[in-house]
Amino acid sequence: MTNTHTHRLDLDDPTLREWDATVVGVNERGIVLDRSAFYPGGGGQPPDEGVLLWGGVRTRIVGTSKGDDLYLVPNEGDPVPQPGTQVRGALDDERRTALMRTHSGLHVLTGVVFRDFGALVTGGNMEPLTARMDFDLAEVPPDFKDRVAQACNDEIARDRAIQVQTLPRDEAFAIPDIIRTATNLLPPDIEVVRIVDIVGLDAQADGGTHVASTKQIGGLEVVKMENKGRGFRRLRVRITGT
Ligand SMILES: [Zn+2]
């Protein structure tokens, strides 16, 4: 990340939903805080939404803009706090929690499809509680969809810990899973790599927010599989109750 002014509270503690901060900059791109828990989007996970509260005023935050700083985009027409203003930030908890469960669910899916079918992820997209993942898989067994769903829900029920750590590049790339998922994705000049490890199932270089263990995902339903071309399989999934 190239954020020069914002300390990323979301990376320190993905369970944080409210915090105090000071506005350190405002321009046409948005509002810059000294400390923020708004996930700015990336790695397939959409940005958070929420509010800034200050002096009885509410500024709705509807998106983010990344550049030389991390900008929070205010809802059009809402009052905007000027630099120096003390604000209370609050995330839309329902949206963020759903996105954490969905993101972790997709890592379970990635781990299962590689472990059981040898297939690599080629793309994906997520919204709260719904997602698609694309895989490269030449031969599809007839019961593929059901086997994937069963294995994912077994891993969720196993309640595997989901651990986040930051490692020097060389150490990170010594983990076989990381080589499989990230070798071609990480810029060559990156010095430390954030690893999200579903212990015993899947480790990936990842900047997103995750639940602490797989049981918190709830359940995973494979809605359908689409064949998009040679070896190109698209799974549509839904995250269900906790
Ligand atoms: Zn991820």
PDB file of C-alpha atoms and ligand atoms in Angstrom:
ATOM      1  CA  MET A   1       0.000   0.000   0.000  1.00  0.00           C
ATOM      2  CA  THR A   2       1.096   3.523  -0.648  1.00  0.00           C
ATOM      3  CA  ASN A   3      -1.001   5.191   2.068  1.00  0.00           C
ATOM      4  CA  THR A   4       1.073   7.965   3.484  1.00  0.00           C
ATOM      5  CA  HIS A   5      -1.247   9.274   6.183  1.00  0.00           C
ATOM      6  CA  THR A   6      -3.725   6.621   7.272  1.00  0.00           C
ATOM      7  CA  HIS A   7      -2.969   3.936   9.826  1.00  0.00           C
ATOM      8  CA  ARG A   8      -4.920   0.853   8.722  1.00  0.00           C
ATOM      9  CA  LEU A   9      -6.896  -0.295  11.762  1.00  0.00           C
ATOM     10  CA  ASP A  10      -8.702  -2.865   9.592  1.00  0.00           C
ATOM     11  CA  LEU A  11      -5.423  -4.722   9.127  1.00  0.00           C
ATOM     12  CA  ASP A  12      -4.669  -4.639  12.886  1.00  0.00           C
ATOM     13  CA  ASP A  13      -8.097  -5.870  13.964  1.00  0.00           C
ATOM     14  CA  PRO A  14     -10.763  -6.996  11.487  1.00  0.00           C
ATOM     15  CA  THR A  15     -13.394  -7.079  14.283  1.00  0.00           C
ATOM     16  CA  LEU A  16     -13.130  -3.306  14.944  1.00  0.00           C
ATOM     17  CA  ARG A  17     -16.287  -1.423  13.922  1.00  0.00           C
ATOM     18  CA  GLU A  18     -16.005   1.989  15.687  1.00  0.00           C
ATOM     19  CA  TRP A  19     -13.017   4.225  16.443  1.00  0.00           C
ATOM     20  CA  ASP A  20     -11.915   7.830  16.950  1.00  0.00           C
ATOM     21  CA  ALA A  21      -9.875   9.640  14.330  1.00  0.00           C
ATOM     22  CA  THR A  22      -8.788  13.038  13.089  1.00  0.00           C
ATOM     23  CA  VAL A  23      -9.295  14.355   9.578  1.00  0.00           C
ATOM     24  CA  VAL A  24      -5.857  15.064   8.097  1.00  0.00           C
ATOM     25  CA  GLY A  25      -6.867  16.031   4.580  1.00  0.00           C
ATOM     26  CA  VAL A  26      -9.797  16.700   2.270  1.00  0.00           C
ATOM     27  CA  ASN A  27      -9.905  17.192  -1.483  1.00  0.00           C
ATOM     28  CA  GLU A  28     -12.130  16.346  -4.431  1.00  0.00           C
ATOM     29  CA  ARG A  29     -11.224  12.657  -4.120  1.00  0.00           C
ATOM     30  CA  GLY A  30     -12.451  12.395  -0.518  1.00  0.00           C
ATOM     31  CA  ILE A  31     -11.568  12.542   3.170  1.00  0.00           C
ATOM     32  CA  VAL A  32      -8.255  11.324   4.643  1.00  0.00           C
ATOM     33  CA  LEU A  33      -8.168  10.157   8.281  1.00  0.00           C
ATOM     34  CA  ASP A  34      -5.143   9.535  10.499  1.00  0.00           C
ATOM     35  CA  ARG A  35      -6.660   6.163  11.483  1.00  0.00           C
ATOM     36  CA  SER A  36      -9.258   4.213   9.568  1.00  0.00           C
ATOM     37  CA  ALA A  37     -10.881   0.782   9.686  1.00  0.00           C
ATOM     38  CA  PHE A  38     -12.551   1.197   6.284  1.00  0.00           C
ATOM     39  CA  TYR A  39     -11.273  -1.644   4.102  1.00  0.00           C
ATOM     40  CA  PRO A  40     -10.412   0.205   0.891  1.00  0.00           C
ATOM     41  CA  GLY A  41     -11.159  -2.686  -1.451  1.00  0.00           C
ATOM     42  CA  GLY A  42      -8.751  -5.039  -3.168  1.00  0.00           C
ATOM     43  CA  GLY A  43      -8.039  -8.718  -3.696  1.00  0.00           C
ATOM     44  CA  GLY A  44     -11.627  -9.183  -4.810  1.00  0.00           C
ATOM     45  CA  GLN A  45     -13.119  -7.791  -1.593  1.00  0.00           C
ATOM     46  CA  PRO A  46     -15.234  -4.661  -2.144  1.00  0.00           C
ATOM     47  CA  PRO A  47     -14.675  -1.568   0.031  1.00  0.00           C
ATOM     48  CA  ASP A  48     -16.517  -0.944   3.279  1.00  0.00           C
ATOM     49  CA  GLU A  49     -19.315   1.543   3.760  1.00  0.00           C
ATOM     50  CA  GLY A  50     -20.206   3.426   6.937  1.00  0.00           C
ATOM     51  CA  VAL A  51     -20.349   6.852   8.558  1.00  0.00           C
ATOM     52  CA  LEU A  52     -18.238   9.579  10.150  1.00  0.00           C
ATOM     53  CA  LEU A  53     -19.924  11.293  13.126  1.00  0.00           C
ATOM     54  CA  TRP A  54     -18.729  14.737  14.275  1.00  0.00           C
ATOM     55  CA  GLY A  55     -20.407  17.459  16.314  1.00  0.00           C
ATOM     56  CA  GLY A  56     -23.890  16.023  15.817  1.00  0.00           C
ATOM     57  CA  VAL A  57     -23.303  15.728  12.065  1.00  0.00           C
ATOM     58  CA  ARG A  58     -23.237  12.534  10.012  1.00  0.00           C
ATOM     59  CA  THR A  59     -21.210  11.998   6.836  1.00  0.00           C
ATOM     60  CA  ARG A  60     -22.093   8.802   5.020  1.00  0.00           C
ATOM     61  CA  ILE A  61     -19.105   7.031   3.437  1.00  0.00           C
ATOM     62  CA  VAL A  62     -20.090   5.279   0.235  1.00  0.00           C
ATOM     63  CA  GLY A  63     -16.754   4.174  -1.172  1.00  0.00           C
ATOM     64  CA  THR A  64     -13.010   4.672  -1.260  1.00  0.00           C
ATOM     65  CA  SER A  65     -10.494   6.053  -3.668  1.00  0.00           C
ATOM     66  CA  LYS A  66      -6.867   4.962  -3.598  1.00  0.00           C
ATOM     67  CA  GLY A  67      -3.982   7.005  -4.840  1.00  0.00           C
ATOM     68  CA  ASP A  68      -1.306   8.962  -3.021  1.00  0.00           C
ATOM     69  CA  ASP A  69      -3.589   8.542   0.010  1.00  0.00           C
ATOM     70  CA  LEU A  70      -6.557   6.467   1.095  1.00  0.00           C
ATOM     71  CA  TYR A  71      -9.627   8.628   0.490  1.00  0.00           C
ATOM     72  CA  LEU A  72     -13.045   7.985   2.003  1.00  0.00           C
ATOM     73  CA  VAL A  73     -15.710   9.067  -0.470  1.00  0.00           C
ATOM     74  CA  PRO A  74     -18.584  10.990   1.164  1.00  0.00           C
ATOM     75  CA  ASN A  75     -22.168  10.584   0.042  1.00  0.00           C
ATOM     76  CA  GLU A  76     -22.993  13.403  -2.380  1.00  0.00           C
ATOM     77  CA  GLY A  77     -24.588  16.332  -0.563  1.00  0.00           C
ATOM     78  CA  ASP A  78     -23.492  15.256   2.941  1.00  0.00           C
ATOM     79  CA  PRO A  79     -21.461  17.782   4.974  1.00  0.00           C
ATOM     80  CA  VAL A  80     -17.711  17.094   4.871  1.00  0.00           C
ATOM     81  CA  PRO A  81     -15.484  17.502   7.983  1.00  0.00           C
ATOM     82  CA  GLN A  82     -12.482  19.769   7.417  1.00  0.00           C
ATOM     83  CA  PRO A  83      -8.872  18.962   8.399  1.00  0.00           C
ATOM     84  CA  GLY A  84      -8.399  18.961  12.172  1.00  0.00           C
ATOM     85  CA  THR A  85     -11.941  17.746  12.900  1.00  0.00           C
ATOM     86  CA  GLN A  86     -12.232  14.914  15.424  1.00  0.00           C
ATOM     87  CA  VAL A  87     -14.578  12.264  14.082  1.00  0.00           C
ATOM     88  CA  ARG A  88     -15.989   8.938  15.193  1.00  0.00           C
ATOM     89  CA  GLY A  89     -15.831   6.382  12.407  1.00  0.00           C
ATOM     90  CA  ALA A  90     -18.274   3.492  12.211  1.00  0.00           C
ATOM     91  CA  LEU A  91     -18.517   0.718   9.639  1.00  0.00           C
ATOM     92  CA  ASP A  92     -21.678  -0.833   8.275  1.00  0.00           C
ATOM     93  CA  ASP A  93     -21.235  -3.926  10.432  1.00  0.00           C
ATOM     94  CA  GLU A  94     -23.673  -6.151   8.564  1.00  0.00           C
ATOM     95  CA  ARG A  95     -21.958  -5.526   5.223  1.00  0.00           C
ATOM     96  CA  ARG A  96     -18.396  -5.899   6.564  1.00  0.00           C
ATOM     97  CA  THR A  97     -19.164  -9.036   8.570  1.00  0.00           C
ATOM     98  CA  ALA A  98     -20.862 -10.595   5.543  1.00  0.00           C
ATOM     99  CA  LEU A  99     -17.844  -9.739   3.381  1.00  0.00           C
ATOM    100  CA  MET A 100     -15.434 -11.278   5.911  1.00  0.00           C
ATOM    101  CA  ARG A 101     -17.452 -14.503   5.979  1.00  0.00           C
ATOM    102  CA  THR A 102     -17.658 -14.518   2.186  1.00  0.00           C
ATOM    103  CA  HIS A 103     -13.946 -13.823   1.695  1.00  0.00           C
ATOM    104  CA  SER A 104     -12.934 -16.580   4.143  1.00  0.00           C
ATOM    105  CA  GLY A 105     -15.465 -18.921   2.501  1.00  0.00           C
ATOM    106  CA  LEU A 106     -13.775 -18.337  -0.859  1.00  0.00           C
ATOM    107  CA  HIS A 107     -10.396 -19.255   0.618  1.00  0.00           C
ATOM    108  CA  VAL A 108     -11.926 -22.513   1.909  1.00  0.00           C
ATOM    109  CA  LEU A 109     -13.296 -23.116  -1.595  1.00  0.00           C
ATOM    110  CA  THR A 110      -9.916 -22.378  -3.185  1.00  0.00           C
ATOM    111  CA  GLY A 111      -8.178 -24.749  -0.759  1.00  0.00           C
ATOM    112  CA  VAL A 112     -10.676 -27.562  -1.293  1.00  0.00           C
ATOM    113  CA  VAL A 113     -10.748 -27.333  -5.084  1.00  0.00           C
ATOM    114  CA  PHE A 114      -6.960 -27.437  -5.234  1.00  0.00           C
ATOM    115  CA  ARG A 115      -6.573 -30.225  -2.636  1.00  0.00           C
ATOM    116  CA  ASP A 116      -9.318 -32.502  -3.993  1.00  0.00           C
ATOM    117  CA  PHE A 117      -9.275 -31.700  -7.712  1.00  0.00           C
ATOM    118  CA  GLY A 118      -5.890 -30.078  -8.396  1.00  0.00           C
ATOM    119  CA  ALA A 119      -7.581 -27.023  -9.889  1.00  0.00           C
ATOM    120  CA  LEU A 120      -6.150 -23.503  -9.714  1.00  0.00           C
ATOM    121  CA  VAL A 121      -8.162 -20.316  -9.349  1.00  0.00           C
ATOM    122  CA  THR A 122      -8.112 -18.041 -12.383  1.00  0.00           C
ATOM    123  CA  GLY A 123     -10.491 -15.312 -11.219  1.00  0.00           C
ATOM    124  CA  GLY A 124     -13.347 -14.396  -8.969  1.00  0.00           C
ATOM    125  CA  ASN A 125     -15.665 -11.774  -7.600  1.00  0.00           C
ATOM    126  CA  MET A 126     -17.488 -11.277  -4.323  1.00  0.00           C
ATOM    127  CA  GLU A 127     -20.384  -9.332  -2.898  1.00  0.00           C
ATOM    128  CA  PRO A 128     -21.779  -9.754   0.623  1.00  0.00           C
ATOM    129  CA  LEU A 129     -22.799 -13.447   0.948  1.00  0.00           C
ATOM    130  CA  THR A 130     -22.540 -14.203  -2.760  1.00  0.00           C
ATOM    131  CA  ALA A 131     -19.568 -14.862  -5.013  1.00  0.00           C
ATOM    132  CA  ARG A 132     -18.178 -16.570  -8.058  1.00  0.00           C
ATOM    133  CA  MET A 133     -14.832 -18.276  -8.499  1.00  0.00           C
ATOM    134  CA  ASP A 134     -13.281 -19.385 -11.759  1.00  0.00           C
ATOM    135  CA  PHE A 135     -11.078 -22.459 -11.954  1.00  0.00           C
ATOM    136  CA  ASP A 136      -8.938 -24.165 -14.523  1.00  0.00           C
ATOM    137  CA  LEU A 137     -10.100 -27.786 -14.486  1.00  0.00           C
ATOM    138  CA  ALA A 138      -9.920 -29.996 -17.595  1.00  0.00           C
ATOM    139  CA  GLU A 139     -12.047 -32.946 -16.487  1.00  0.00           C
ATOM    140  CA  VAL A 140     -15.111 -32.387 -14.307  1.00  0.00           C
ATOM    141  CA  PRO A 141     -16.323 -35.392 -12.285  1.00  0.00           C
ATOM    142  CA  PRO A 142     -20.129 -35.870 -12.526  1.00  0.00           C
ATOM    143  CA  ASP A 143     -20.711 -35.102  -8.836  1.00  0.00           C
ATOM    144  CA  PHE A 144     -18.214 -32.209  -8.755  1.00  0.00           C
ATOM    145  CA  LYS A 145     -20.626 -29.555  -7.447  1.00  0.00           C
ATOM    146  CA  ASP A 146     -21.878 -31.710  -4.563  1.00  0.00           C
ATOM    147  CA  ARG A 147     -18.410 -32.949  -3.618  1.00  0.00           C
ATOM    148  CA  VAL A 148     -17.077 -29.394  -3.499  1.00  0.00           C
ATOM    149  CA  ALA A 149     -19.980 -28.222  -1.330  1.00  0.00           C
ATOM    150  CA  GLN A 150     -19.640 -31.197   1.015  1.00  0.00           C
ATOM    151  CA  ALA A 151     -15.886 -30.762   1.428  1.00  0.00           C
ATOM    152  CA  CYS A 152     -16.229 -27.012   2.038  1.00  0.00           C
ATOM    153  CA  ASN A 153     -18.868 -27.539   4.721  1.00  0.00           C
ATOM    154  CA  ASP A 154     -16.739 -30.263   6.329  1.00  0.00           C
ATOM    155  CA  GLU A 155     -13.840 -27.793   6.543  1.00  0.00           C
ATOM    156  CA  ILE A 156     -16.140 -25.104   7.964  1.00  0.00           C
ATOM    157  CA  ALA A 157     -17.460 -27.543  10.609  1.00  0.00           C
ATOM    158  CA  ARG A 158     -13.862 -28.498  11.498  1.00  0.00           C
ATOM    159  CA  ASP A 159     -13.495 -24.899  12.723  1.00  0.00           C
ATOM    160  CA  ARG A 160      -9.964 -24.414  11.437  1.00  0.00           C
ATOM    161  CA  ALA A 161      -8.145 -21.335  12.735  1.00  0.00           C
ATOM    162  CA  ILE A 162      -7.612 -18.517  10.227  1.00  0.00           C
ATOM    163  CA  GLN A 163      -4.341 -16.745  11.031  1.00  0.00           C
ATOM    164  CA  VAL A 164      -2.886 -13.607   9.517  1.00  0.00           C
ATOM    165  CA  GLN A 165       0.828 -12.893   9.566  1.00  0.00           C
ATOM    166  CA  THR A 166       3.267 -10.668   7.756  1.00  0.00           C
ATOM    167  CA  LEU A 167       6.451 -12.330   6.536  1.00  0.00           C
ATOM    168  CA  PRO A 168       9.575 -11.189   4.689  1.00  0.00           C
ATOM    169  CA  ARG A 169       9.230 -11.988   1.006  1.00  0.00           C
ATOM    170  CA  ASP A 170      11.742 -14.878   1.014  1.00  0.00           C
ATOM    171  CA  GLU A 171      10.070 -16.612   3.955  1.00  0.00           C
ATOM    172  CA  ALA A 172       6.628 -16.181   2.432  1.00  0.00           C
ATOM    173  CA  PHE A 173       7.698 -17.730  -0.855  1.00  0.00           C
ATOM    174  CA  ALA A 174       9.141 -20.728   0.980  1.00  0.00           C
ATOM    175  CA  ILE A 175       5.528 -21.763   1.725  1.00  0.00           C
ATOM    176  CA  PRO A 176       4.465 -24.063  -1.154  1.00  0.00           C
ATOM    177  CA  ASP A 177       0.858 -22.744  -1.204  1.00  0.00           C
ATOM    178  CA  ILE A 178       2.065 -19.194  -1.684  1.00  0.00           C
ATOM    179  CA  ILE A 179       4.050 -20.136  -4.745  1.00  0.00           C
ATOM    180  CA  ARG A 180       0.942 -21.753  -6.205  1.00  0.00           C
ATOM    181  CA  THR A 181      -1.333 -18.774  -5.631  1.00  0.00           C
ATOM    182  CA  ALA A 182       0.764 -15.655  -5.699  1.00  0.00           C
ATOM    183  CA  THR A 183       4.046 -15.908  -7.552  1.00  0.00           C
ATOM    184  CA  ASN A 184       2.792 -14.046 -10.570  1.00  0.00           C
ATOM    185  CA  LEU A 185       0.550 -11.646  -8.685  1.00  0.00           C
ATOM    186  CA  LEU A 186       2.980  -9.863  -6.379  1.00  0.00           C
ATOM    187  CA  PRO A 187       5.092  -6.992  -7.674  1.00  0.00           C
ATOM    188  CA  PRO A 188       8.818  -7.898  -7.634  1.00  0.00           C
ATOM    189  CA  ASP A 189       9.718  -4.956  -5.362  1.00  0.00           C
ATOM    190  CA  ILE A 190       7.379  -5.953  -2.511  1.00  0.00           C
ATOM    191  CA  GLU A 191       9.382  -6.692   0.641  1.00  0.00           C
ATOM    192  CA  VAL A 192       6.863  -8.142   3.064  1.00  0.00           C
ATOM    193  CA  VAL A 193       3.928 -10.377   2.294  1.00  0.00           C
ATOM    194  CA  ARG A 194       0.738 -10.632   4.322  1.00  0.00           C
ATOM    195  CA  ILE A 195      -0.313 -14.256   4.570  1.00  0.00           C
ATOM    196  CA  VAL A 196      -3.822 -15.485   5.381  1.00  0.00           C
ATOM    197  CA  ASP A 197      -3.507 -19.064   6.584  1.00  0.00           C
ATOM    198  CA  ILE A 198      -6.487 -21.365   7.062  1.00  0.00           C
ATOM    199  CA  VAL A 199      -4.379 -23.694   9.151  1.00  0.00           C
ATOM    200  CA  GLY A 200      -4.034 -27.085   7.504  1.00  0.00           C
ATOM    201  CA  LEU A 201      -6.002 -26.168   4.385  1.00  0.00           C
ATOM    202  CA  ASP A 202      -4.871 -23.096   2.479  1.00  0.00           C
ATOM    203  CA  ALA A 203      -2.364 -20.251   2.756  1.00  0.00           C
ATOM    204  CA  GLN A 204      -2.482 -17.256   0.448  1.00  0.00           C
ATOM    205  CA  ALA A 205      -0.904 -13.855   0.074  1.00  0.00           C
ATOM    206  CA  ASP A 206      -3.873 -11.644   0.799  1.00  0.00           C
ATOM    207  CA  GLY A 207      -4.737  -8.131   1.963  1.00  0.00           C
ATOM    208  CA  GLY A 208      -8.342  -8.745   2.940  1.00  0.00           C
ATOM    209  CA  THR A 209     -10.313  -9.020   6.163  1.00  0.00           C
ATOM    210  CA  HIS A 210     -11.213 -12.482   7.427  1.00  0.00           C
ATOM    211  CA  VAL A 211     -13.120 -14.209  10.220  1.00  0.00           C
ATOM    212  CA  ALA A 212     -11.005 -15.871  12.949  1.00  0.00           C
ATOM    213  CA  SER A 213     -11.976 -19.471  12.249  1.00  0.00           C
ATOM    214  CA  THR A 214     -13.890 -21.364   9.593  1.00  0.00           C
ATOM    215  CA  LYS A 215     -17.001 -22.021  11.698  1.00  0.00           C
ATOM    216  CA  GLN A 216     -17.688 -18.274  11.666  1.00  0.00           C
ATOM    217  CA  ILE A 217     -18.238 -18.504   7.895  1.00  0.00           C
ATOM    218  CA  GLY A 218     -21.521 -20.329   8.540  1.00  0.00           C
ATOM    219  CA  GLY A 219     -22.115 -22.554   5.527  1.00  0.00           C
ATOM    220  CA  LEU A 220     -21.319 -22.604   1.828  1.00  0.00           C
ATOM    221  CA  GLU A 221     -23.771 -23.524  -0.891  1.00  0.00           C
ATOM    222  CA  VAL A 222     -22.618 -24.177  -4.455  1.00  0.00           C
ATOM    223  CA  VAL A 223     -25.476 -22.671  -6.440  1.00  0.00           C
ATOM    224  CA  LYS A 224     -24.253 -23.810  -9.837  1.00  0.00           C
ATOM    225  CA  MET A 225     -21.320 -24.610 -12.044  1.00  0.00           C
ATOM    226  CA  GLU A 226     -20.990 -23.084 -15.475  1.00  0.00           C
ATOM    227  CA  ASN A 227     -18.706 -24.267 -18.269  1.00  0.00           C
ATOM    228  CA  LYS A 228     -17.247 -21.178 -19.890  1.00  0.00           C
ATOM    229  CA  GLY A 229     -14.832 -22.782 -22.325  1.00  0.00           C
ATOM    230  CA  ARG A 230     -12.001 -25.287 -22.420  1.00  0.00           C
ATOM    231  CA  GLY A 231     -11.066 -26.077 -18.807  1.00  0.00           C
ATOM    232  CA  PHE A 232     -12.785 -22.869 -17.665  1.00  0.00           C
ATOM    233  CA  ARG A 233     -15.256 -23.626 -14.845  1.00  0.00           C
ATOM    234  CA  ARG A 234     -17.187 -21.000 -12.931  1.00  0.00           C
ATOM    235  CA  LEU A 235     -18.668 -21.830  -9.529  1.00  0.00           C
ATOM    236  CA  ARG A 236     -21.379 -19.586  -8.128  1.00  0.00           C
ATOM    237  CA  VAL A 237     -21.644 -19.822  -4.370  1.00  0.00           C
ATOM    238  CA  ARG A 238     -23.715 -18.441  -1.531  1.00  0.00           C
ATOM    239  CA  ILE A 239     -22.730 -18.091   2.107  1.00  0.00           C
ATOM    240  CA  THR A 240     -25.483 -19.270   4.430  1.00  0.00           C
ATOM    241  CA  GLY A 241     -26.385 -18.882   8.147  1.00  0.00           C
ATOM    242  CA  THR A 242     -23.937 -18.934  11.049  1.00  0.00           C
TER     243      THR A 242
HETATM  244 ZN    ZN B   1      -8.448 -13.500  -0.529  1.00  0.00          ZN
END
